C-alpha atoms as a printed R data frame, in Angstrom:
    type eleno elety resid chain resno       x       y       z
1   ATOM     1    CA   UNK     A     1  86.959 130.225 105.096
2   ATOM     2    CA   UNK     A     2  86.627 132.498 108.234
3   ATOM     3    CA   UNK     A     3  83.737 131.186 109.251
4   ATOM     4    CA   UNK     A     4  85.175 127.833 109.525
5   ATOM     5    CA   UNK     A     5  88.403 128.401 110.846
6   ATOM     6    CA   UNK     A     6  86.564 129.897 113.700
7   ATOM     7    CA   UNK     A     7  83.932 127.186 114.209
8   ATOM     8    CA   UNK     A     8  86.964 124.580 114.274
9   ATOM     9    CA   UNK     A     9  88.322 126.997 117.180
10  ATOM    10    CA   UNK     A    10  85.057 127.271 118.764
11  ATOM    11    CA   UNK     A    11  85.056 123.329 119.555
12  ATOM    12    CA   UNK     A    12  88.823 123.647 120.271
13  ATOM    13    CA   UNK     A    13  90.291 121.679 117.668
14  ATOM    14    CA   UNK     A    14  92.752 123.700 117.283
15  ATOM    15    CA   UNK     A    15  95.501 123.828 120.352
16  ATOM    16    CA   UNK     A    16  98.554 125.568 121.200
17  ATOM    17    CA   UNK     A    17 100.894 123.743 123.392
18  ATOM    18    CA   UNK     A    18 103.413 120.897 122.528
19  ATOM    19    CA   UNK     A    19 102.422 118.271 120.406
20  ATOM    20    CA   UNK     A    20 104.701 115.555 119.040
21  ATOM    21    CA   UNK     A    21 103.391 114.273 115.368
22  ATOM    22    CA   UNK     A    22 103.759 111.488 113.369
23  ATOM    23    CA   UNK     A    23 106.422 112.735 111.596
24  ATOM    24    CA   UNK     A    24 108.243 113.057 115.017
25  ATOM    25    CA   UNK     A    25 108.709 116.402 115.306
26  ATOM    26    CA   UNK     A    26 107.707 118.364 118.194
27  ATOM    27    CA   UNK     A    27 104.859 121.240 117.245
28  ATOM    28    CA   UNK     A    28 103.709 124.101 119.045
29  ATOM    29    CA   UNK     A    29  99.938 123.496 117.492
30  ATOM    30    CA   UNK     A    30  97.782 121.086 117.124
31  ATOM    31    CA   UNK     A    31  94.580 120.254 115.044
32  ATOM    32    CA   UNK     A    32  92.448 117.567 116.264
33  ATOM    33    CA   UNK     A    33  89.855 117.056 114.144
34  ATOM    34    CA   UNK     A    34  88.803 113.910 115.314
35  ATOM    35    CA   UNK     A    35  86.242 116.037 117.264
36  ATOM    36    CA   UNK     A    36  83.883 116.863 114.143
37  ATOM    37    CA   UNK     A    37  82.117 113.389 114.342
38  ATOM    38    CA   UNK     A    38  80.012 115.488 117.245
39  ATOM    39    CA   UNK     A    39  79.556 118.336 115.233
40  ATOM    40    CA   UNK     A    40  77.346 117.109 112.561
41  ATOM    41    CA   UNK     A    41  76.588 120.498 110.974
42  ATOM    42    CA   UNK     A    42  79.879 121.610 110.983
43  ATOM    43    CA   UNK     A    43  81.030 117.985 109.393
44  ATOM    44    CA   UNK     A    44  78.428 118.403 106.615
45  ATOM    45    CA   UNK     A    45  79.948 121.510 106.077
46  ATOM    46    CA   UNK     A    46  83.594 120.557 105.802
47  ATOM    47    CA   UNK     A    47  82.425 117.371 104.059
48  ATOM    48    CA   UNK     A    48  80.726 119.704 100.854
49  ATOM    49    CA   UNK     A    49  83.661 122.307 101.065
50  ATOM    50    CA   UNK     A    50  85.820 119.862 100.240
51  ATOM    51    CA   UNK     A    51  84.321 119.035  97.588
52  ATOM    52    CA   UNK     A    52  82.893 121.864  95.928
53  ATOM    53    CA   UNK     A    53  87.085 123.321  95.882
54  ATOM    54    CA   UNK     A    54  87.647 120.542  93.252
55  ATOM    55    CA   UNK     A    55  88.130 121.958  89.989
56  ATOM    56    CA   UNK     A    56  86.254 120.757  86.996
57  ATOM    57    CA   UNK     A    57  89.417 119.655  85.550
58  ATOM    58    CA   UNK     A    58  89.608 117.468  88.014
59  ATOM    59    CA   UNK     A    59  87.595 113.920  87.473
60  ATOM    60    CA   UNK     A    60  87.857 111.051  89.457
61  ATOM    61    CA   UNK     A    61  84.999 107.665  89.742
62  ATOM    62    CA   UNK     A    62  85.448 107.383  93.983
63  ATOM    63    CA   UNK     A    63  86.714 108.515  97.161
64  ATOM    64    CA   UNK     A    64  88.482 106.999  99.941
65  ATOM    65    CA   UNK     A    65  89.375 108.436 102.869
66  ATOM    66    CA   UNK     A    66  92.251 108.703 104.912
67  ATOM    67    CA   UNK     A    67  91.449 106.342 108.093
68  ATOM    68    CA   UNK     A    68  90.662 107.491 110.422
69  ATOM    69    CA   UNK     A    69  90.003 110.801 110.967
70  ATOM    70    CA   UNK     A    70  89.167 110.535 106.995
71  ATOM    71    CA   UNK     A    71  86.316 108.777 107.240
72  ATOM    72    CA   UNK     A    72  83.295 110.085 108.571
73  ATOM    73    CA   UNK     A    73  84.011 113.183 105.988
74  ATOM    74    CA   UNK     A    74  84.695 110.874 102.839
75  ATOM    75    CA   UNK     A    75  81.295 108.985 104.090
76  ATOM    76    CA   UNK     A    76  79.553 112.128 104.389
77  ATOM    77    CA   UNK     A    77  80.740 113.123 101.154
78  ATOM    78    CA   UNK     A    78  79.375 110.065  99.518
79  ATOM    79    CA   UNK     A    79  76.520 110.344 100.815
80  ATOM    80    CA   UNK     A    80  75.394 113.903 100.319
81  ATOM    81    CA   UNK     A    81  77.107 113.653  96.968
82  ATOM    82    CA   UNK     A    82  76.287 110.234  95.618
83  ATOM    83    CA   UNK     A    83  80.361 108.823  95.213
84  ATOM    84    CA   UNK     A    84  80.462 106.027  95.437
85  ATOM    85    CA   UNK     A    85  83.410 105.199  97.642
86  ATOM    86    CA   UNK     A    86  85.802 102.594  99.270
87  ATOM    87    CA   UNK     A    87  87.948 102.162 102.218
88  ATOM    88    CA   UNK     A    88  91.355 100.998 103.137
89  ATOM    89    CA   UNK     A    89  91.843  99.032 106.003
90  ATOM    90    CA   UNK     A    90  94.816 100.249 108.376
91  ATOM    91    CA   UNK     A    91  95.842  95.579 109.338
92  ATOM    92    CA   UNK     A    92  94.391  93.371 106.923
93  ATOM    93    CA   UNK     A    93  92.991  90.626 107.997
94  ATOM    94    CA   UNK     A    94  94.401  87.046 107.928
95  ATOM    95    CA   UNK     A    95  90.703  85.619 107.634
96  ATOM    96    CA   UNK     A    96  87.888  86.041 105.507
97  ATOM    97    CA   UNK     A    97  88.337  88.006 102.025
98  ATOM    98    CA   UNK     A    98  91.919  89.617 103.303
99  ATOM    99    CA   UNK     A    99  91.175  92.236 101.440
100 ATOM   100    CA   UNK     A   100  93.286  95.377 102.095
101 ATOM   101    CA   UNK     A   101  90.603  97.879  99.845
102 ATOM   102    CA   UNK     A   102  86.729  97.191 100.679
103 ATOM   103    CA   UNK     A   103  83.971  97.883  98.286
104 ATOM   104    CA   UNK     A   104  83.305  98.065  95.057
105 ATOM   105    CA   UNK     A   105  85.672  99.002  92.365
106 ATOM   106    CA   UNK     A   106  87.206  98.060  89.079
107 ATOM   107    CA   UNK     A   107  90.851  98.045  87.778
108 ATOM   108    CA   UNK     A   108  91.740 101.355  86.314
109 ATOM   109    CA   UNK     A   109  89.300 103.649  87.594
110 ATOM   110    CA   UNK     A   110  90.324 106.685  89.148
111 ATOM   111    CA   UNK     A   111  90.264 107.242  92.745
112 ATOM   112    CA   UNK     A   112  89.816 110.750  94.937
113 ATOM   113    CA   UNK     A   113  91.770 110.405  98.628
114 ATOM   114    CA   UNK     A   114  89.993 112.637 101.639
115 ATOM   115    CA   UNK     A   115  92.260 113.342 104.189
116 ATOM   116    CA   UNK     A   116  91.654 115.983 107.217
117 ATOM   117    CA   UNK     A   117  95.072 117.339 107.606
118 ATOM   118    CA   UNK     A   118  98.580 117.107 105.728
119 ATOM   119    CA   UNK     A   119 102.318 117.664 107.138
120 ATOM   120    CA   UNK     A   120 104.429 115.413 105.397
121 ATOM   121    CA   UNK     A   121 102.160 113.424 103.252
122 ATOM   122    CA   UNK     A   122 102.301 110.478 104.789
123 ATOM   123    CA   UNK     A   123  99.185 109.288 105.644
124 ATOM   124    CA   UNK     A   124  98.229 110.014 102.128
125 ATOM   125    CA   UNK     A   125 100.851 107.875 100.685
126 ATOM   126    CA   UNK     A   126  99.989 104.954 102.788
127 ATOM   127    CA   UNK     A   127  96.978 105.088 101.848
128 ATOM   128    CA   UNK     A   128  98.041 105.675  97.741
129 ATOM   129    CA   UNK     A   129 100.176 102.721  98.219
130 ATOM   130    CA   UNK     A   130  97.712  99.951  98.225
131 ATOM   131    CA   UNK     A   131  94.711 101.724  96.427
132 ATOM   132    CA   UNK     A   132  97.636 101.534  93.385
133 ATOM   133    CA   UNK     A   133  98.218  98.505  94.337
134 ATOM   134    CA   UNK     A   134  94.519  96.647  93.655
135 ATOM   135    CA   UNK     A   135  94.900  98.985  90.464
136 ATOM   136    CA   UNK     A   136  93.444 102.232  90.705
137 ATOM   137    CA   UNK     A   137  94.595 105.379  89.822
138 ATOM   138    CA   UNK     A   138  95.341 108.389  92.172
139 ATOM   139    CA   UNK     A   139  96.247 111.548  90.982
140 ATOM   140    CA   UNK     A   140  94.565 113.512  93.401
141 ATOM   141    CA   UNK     A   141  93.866 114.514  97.018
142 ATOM   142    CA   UNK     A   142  91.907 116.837  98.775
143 ATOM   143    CA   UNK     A   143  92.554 117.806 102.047
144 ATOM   144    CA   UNK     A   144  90.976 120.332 104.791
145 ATOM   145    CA   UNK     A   145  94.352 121.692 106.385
146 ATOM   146    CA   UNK     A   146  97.579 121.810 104.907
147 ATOM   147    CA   UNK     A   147 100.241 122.532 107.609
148 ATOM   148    CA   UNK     A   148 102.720 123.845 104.945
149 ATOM   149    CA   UNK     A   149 105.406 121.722 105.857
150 ATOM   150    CA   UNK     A   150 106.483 119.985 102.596
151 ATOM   151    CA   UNK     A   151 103.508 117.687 102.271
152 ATOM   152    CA   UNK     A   152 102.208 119.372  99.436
153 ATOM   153    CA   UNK     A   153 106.208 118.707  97.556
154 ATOM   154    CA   UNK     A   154 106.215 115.319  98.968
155 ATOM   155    CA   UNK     A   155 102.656 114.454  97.210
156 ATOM   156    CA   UNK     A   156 103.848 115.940  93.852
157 ATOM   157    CA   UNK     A   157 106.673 113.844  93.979
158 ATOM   158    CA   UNK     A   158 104.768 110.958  94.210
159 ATOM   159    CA   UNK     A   159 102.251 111.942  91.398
160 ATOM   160    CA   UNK     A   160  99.682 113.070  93.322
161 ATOM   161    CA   UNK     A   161  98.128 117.003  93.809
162 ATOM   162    CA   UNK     A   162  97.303 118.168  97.094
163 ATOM   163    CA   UNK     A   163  94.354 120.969  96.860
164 ATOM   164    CA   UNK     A   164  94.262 122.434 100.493
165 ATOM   165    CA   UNK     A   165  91.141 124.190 101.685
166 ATOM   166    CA   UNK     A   166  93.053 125.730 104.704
167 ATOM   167    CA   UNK     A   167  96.576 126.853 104.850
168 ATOM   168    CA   UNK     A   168  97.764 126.684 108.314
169 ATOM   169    CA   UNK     A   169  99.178 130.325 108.073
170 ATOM   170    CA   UNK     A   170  96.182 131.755 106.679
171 ATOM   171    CA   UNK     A   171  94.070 130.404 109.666
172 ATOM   172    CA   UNK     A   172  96.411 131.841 112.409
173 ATOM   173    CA   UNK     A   173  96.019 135.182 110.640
174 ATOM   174    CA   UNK     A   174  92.390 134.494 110.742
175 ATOM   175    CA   UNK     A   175  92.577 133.651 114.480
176 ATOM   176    CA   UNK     A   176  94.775 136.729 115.601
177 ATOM   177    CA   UNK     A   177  92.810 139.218 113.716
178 ATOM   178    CA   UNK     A   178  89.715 138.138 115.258
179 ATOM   179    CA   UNK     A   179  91.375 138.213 118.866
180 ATOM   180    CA   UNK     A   180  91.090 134.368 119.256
181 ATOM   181    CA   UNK     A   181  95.253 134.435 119.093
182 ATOM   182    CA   UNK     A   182  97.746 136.197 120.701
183 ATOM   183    CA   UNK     A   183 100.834 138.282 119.176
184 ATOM   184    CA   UNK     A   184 103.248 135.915 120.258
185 ATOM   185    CA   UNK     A   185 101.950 132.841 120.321
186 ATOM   186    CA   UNK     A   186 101.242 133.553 116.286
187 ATOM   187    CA   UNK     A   187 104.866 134.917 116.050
188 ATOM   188    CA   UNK     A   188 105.974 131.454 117.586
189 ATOM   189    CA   UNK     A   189 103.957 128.889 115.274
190 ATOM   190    CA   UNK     A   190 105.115 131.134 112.223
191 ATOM   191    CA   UNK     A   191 109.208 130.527 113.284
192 ATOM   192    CA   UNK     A   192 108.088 126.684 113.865
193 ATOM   193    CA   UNK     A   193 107.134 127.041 110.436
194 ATOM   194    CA   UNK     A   194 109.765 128.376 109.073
195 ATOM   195    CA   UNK     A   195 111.928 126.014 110.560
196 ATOM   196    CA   UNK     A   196 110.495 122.970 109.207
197 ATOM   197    CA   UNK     A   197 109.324 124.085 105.628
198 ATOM   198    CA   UNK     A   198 110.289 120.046 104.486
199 ATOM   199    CA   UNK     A   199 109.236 117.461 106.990
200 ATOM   200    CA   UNK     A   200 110.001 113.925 105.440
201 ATOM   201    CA   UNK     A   201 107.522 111.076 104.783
202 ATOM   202    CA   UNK     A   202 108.092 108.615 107.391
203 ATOM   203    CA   UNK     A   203 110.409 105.638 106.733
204 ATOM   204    CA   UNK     A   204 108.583 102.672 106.278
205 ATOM   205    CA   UNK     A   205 105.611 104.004 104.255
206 ATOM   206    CA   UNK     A   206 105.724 101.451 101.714
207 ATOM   207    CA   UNK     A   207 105.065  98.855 104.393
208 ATOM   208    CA   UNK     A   208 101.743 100.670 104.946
209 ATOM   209    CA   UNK     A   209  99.454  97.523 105.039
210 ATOM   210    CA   UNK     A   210 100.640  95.829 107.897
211 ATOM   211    CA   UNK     A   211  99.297  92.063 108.677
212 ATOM   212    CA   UNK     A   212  99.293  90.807 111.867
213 ATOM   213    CA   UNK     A   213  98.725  87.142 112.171
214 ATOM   214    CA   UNK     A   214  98.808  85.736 115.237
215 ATOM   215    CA   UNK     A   215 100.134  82.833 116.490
216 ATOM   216    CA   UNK     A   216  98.271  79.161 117.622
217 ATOM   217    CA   UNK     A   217  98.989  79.790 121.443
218 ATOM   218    CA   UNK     A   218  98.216  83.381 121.494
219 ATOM   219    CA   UNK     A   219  94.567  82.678 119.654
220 ATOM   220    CA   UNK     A   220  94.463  79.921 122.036
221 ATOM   221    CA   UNK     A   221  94.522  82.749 125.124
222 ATOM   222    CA   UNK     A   222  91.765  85.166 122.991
223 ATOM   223    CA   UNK     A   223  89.977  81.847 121.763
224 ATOM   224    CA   UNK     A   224  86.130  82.715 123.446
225 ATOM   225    CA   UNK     A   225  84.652  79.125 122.256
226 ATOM   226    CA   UNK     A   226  86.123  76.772 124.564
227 ATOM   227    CA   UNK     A   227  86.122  73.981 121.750
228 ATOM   228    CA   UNK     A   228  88.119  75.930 119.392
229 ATOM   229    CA   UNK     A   229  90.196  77.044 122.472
230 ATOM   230    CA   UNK     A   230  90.917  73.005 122.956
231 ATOM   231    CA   UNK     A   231  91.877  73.163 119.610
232 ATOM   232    CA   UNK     A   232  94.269  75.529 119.345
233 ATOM   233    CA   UNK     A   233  95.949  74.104 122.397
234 ATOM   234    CA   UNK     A   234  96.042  70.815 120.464
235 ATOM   235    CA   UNK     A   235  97.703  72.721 117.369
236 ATOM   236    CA   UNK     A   236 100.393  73.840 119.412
237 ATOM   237    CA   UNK     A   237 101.444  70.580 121.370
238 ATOM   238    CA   UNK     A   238 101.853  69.093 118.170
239 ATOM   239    CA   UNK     A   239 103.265  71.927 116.430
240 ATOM   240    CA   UNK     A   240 100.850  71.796 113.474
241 ATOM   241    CA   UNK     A   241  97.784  72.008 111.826
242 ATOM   242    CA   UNK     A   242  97.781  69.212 109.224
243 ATOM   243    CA   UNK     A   243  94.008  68.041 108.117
244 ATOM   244    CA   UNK     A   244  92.938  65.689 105.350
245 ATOM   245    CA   UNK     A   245  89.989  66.016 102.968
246 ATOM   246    CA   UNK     A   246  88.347  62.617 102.278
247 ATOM   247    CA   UNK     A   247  85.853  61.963  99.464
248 ATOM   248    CA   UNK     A   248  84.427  58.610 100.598
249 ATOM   249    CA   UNK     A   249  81.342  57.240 100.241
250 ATOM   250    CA   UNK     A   250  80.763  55.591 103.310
251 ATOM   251    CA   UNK     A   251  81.112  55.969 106.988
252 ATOM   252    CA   UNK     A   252  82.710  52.655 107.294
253 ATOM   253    CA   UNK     A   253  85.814  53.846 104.557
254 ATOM   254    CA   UNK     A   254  85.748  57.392 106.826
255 ATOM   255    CA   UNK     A   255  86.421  55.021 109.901
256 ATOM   256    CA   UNK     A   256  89.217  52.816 108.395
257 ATOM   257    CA   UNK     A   257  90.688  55.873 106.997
258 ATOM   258    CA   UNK     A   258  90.903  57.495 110.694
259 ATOM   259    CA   UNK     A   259  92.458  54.580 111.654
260 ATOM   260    CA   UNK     A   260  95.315  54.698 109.346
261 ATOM   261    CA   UNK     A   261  96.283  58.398 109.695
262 ATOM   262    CA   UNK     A   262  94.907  59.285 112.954
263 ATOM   263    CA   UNK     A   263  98.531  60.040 114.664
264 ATOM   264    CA   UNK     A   264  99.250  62.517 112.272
265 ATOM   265    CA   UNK     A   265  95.442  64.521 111.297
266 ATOM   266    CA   UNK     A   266  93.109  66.779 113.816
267 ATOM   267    CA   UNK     A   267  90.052  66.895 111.699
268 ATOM   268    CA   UNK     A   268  88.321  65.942 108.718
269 ATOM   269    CA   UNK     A   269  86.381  67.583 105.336
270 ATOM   270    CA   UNK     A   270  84.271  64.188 105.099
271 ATOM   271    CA   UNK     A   271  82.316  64.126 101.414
272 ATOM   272    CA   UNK     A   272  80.181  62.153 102.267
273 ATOM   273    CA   UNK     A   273  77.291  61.846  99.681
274 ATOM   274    CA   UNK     A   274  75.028  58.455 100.191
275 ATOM   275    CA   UNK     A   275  74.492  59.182 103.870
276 ATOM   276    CA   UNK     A   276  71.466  60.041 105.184
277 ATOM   277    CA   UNK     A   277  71.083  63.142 107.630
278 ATOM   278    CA   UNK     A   278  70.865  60.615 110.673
279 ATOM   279    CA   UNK     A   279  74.130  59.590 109.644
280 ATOM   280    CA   UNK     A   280  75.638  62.883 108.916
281 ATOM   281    CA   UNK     A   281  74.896  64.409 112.423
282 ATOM   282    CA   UNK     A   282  76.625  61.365 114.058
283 ATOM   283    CA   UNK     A   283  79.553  61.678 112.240
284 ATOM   284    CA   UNK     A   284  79.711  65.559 113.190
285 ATOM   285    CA   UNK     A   285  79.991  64.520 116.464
286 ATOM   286    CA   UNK     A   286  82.147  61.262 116.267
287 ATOM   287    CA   UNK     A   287  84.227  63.746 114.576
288 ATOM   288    CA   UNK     A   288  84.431  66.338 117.815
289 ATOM   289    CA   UNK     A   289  84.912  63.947 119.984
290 ATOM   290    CA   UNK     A   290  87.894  62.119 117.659
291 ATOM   291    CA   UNK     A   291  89.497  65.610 117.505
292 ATOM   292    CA   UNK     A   292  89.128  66.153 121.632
293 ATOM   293    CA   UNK     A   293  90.282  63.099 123.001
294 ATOM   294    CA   UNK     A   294  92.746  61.988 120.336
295 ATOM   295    CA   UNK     A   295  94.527  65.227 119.884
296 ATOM   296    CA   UNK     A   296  94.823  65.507 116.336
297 ATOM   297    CA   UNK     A   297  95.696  68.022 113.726
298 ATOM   298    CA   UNK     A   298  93.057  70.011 112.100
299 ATOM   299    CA   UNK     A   299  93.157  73.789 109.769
300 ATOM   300    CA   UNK     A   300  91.127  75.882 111.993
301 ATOM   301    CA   UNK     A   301  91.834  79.191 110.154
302 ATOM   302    CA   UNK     A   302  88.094  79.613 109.531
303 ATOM   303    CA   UNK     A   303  87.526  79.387 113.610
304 ATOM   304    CA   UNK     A   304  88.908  82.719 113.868
């Protein structure tokens, strides 16, 4: 692993300083391995040295990674390995499929996680959490750098083995014995280390999937269609977004029905099915022009 402990040095990932990290504890190194992506060479090689330190015991049917520093090496692993593999979004979405696992999967099949770099486990959990939770299996993780600072206990408690490439002690001996580290710096990490053998997960890990959805007025402001903009505006005057579906079978019973409910409805699903196309098109537009200048209430989830 010499070789690339020193390579990760070379393009200064690692860094000696003061770093705060997630966990919220103040470190006197950093790795930021966010800076492989430009390294392709050296990302192909992490990616299969990951992957090749699984043992045969060890089976699994995909990968995700870790987002996002996770990613590009789980993808590269795919790739050059043929895994299939999914991916957990960070906010699901409150449109389309709201899906908080892309890809292709089925119930019960066991799942591989990728992450870059451990310290308390966390980021591994959150991302456990909801891959469990569209009913996969994870038993296992793989990881490039293990700090050493109880993420390895913290994963076993949750079910889950950590197998660590890179111990972070083993690559400041690597890095002082090849002159890249001084004496005291190395002397310094190590007491950090010491010190905080058990960093906790952080609180709040089960809330992992976080869903942001936004209000009427503020979609209003980020609206870039100016007729949905209108509508949203509409939405919140009237503090809702009541619509009716009507199955008529004329444009005349689509007209008297507008009529009766038009105070309290912004748009309309017409069904419409013994019009011709001539007729459908007008009523697409009678229909924006009902919702702009009567100030209706329509659903306009799917605008977003």
């Amino acid at each position: 692993m010499e070789s690339l402990i020193l390579q990760l040095h070379e393009i200064s990932a690692v860094k000696f300083g003061s770093f705060k990290l997630k966990s919220g504890i103040t470190s006197p190194i950093y790795i930021d391995l966010r800076l492989i992506i430009s390294y392709p060479s050296l990302l192909r090689h992490i990616s299969q040295t990951l992957i090749s330190s699984i043992t045969a015991t060890t089976t699994f049917d995909l990968i995700c990674g870790v987002p996002y520093t996770a990613l590009p090496i789980a993808t590269t692993v795919s790739v050059s390995n043929d895994i299939p593999m999914v991916m957990r979004r960070k906010e699901v979405k409150d449109y389309g499929t709201s899906k908080s696992i892309e890809g292709n999967f089925r119930k019960d099949q066991t799942c591989l996680i990728v992450e870059d770099l451990v310290t308390s486990g966390t980021s591994v959990l959150e991302t456990a959490l909801p891959l469990r939770a569209a009913g996969l299996k994870v038993t296992d993780a793989v990881v490039l750098i293990d700090r050493e600072q109880g993420g390895r206990e913290n994963l076993e408690e949750n079910g889950i083995k950590l197998h660590a490439i890179i111990k972070l002690s083993e690559m400041l001996r690597v890095l002082r014995e090849k002159g890249k580290l001084e004496e005291e710096v190395e002397k310094g990490v190590l007491k950090f280390l010491e010190e905080n053998r058990k960093v906790s997960v952080v609180k709040g890990v089960d809330k992992s999937v976080r869903v942001k959805v936004s209000g009427f007025e503020e979609r209003a402001k980020l609206a870039k269609n100016e007729m949905g903009k209108r509508l949203f505006e509409v939405m919140v005057k009237k503090e809702s977004n009541l619509c009716v579906a009507a199955d008529v079978g004329t444009a005349k019973e689509l007209l008297e029905l507008a009529e009766k409910v038009s105070v309290l409805v912004l748009g309309w699903l017409g069904m419409i099915g013994v019009l011709c196309l001539f007729a459908f098109v007008w009523l697409t537009w009678f229909s924006i022009y009902f919702i702009l200048f009567f100030a209706c209430r329509l659903d306009l989830r799917y605008v977003c």
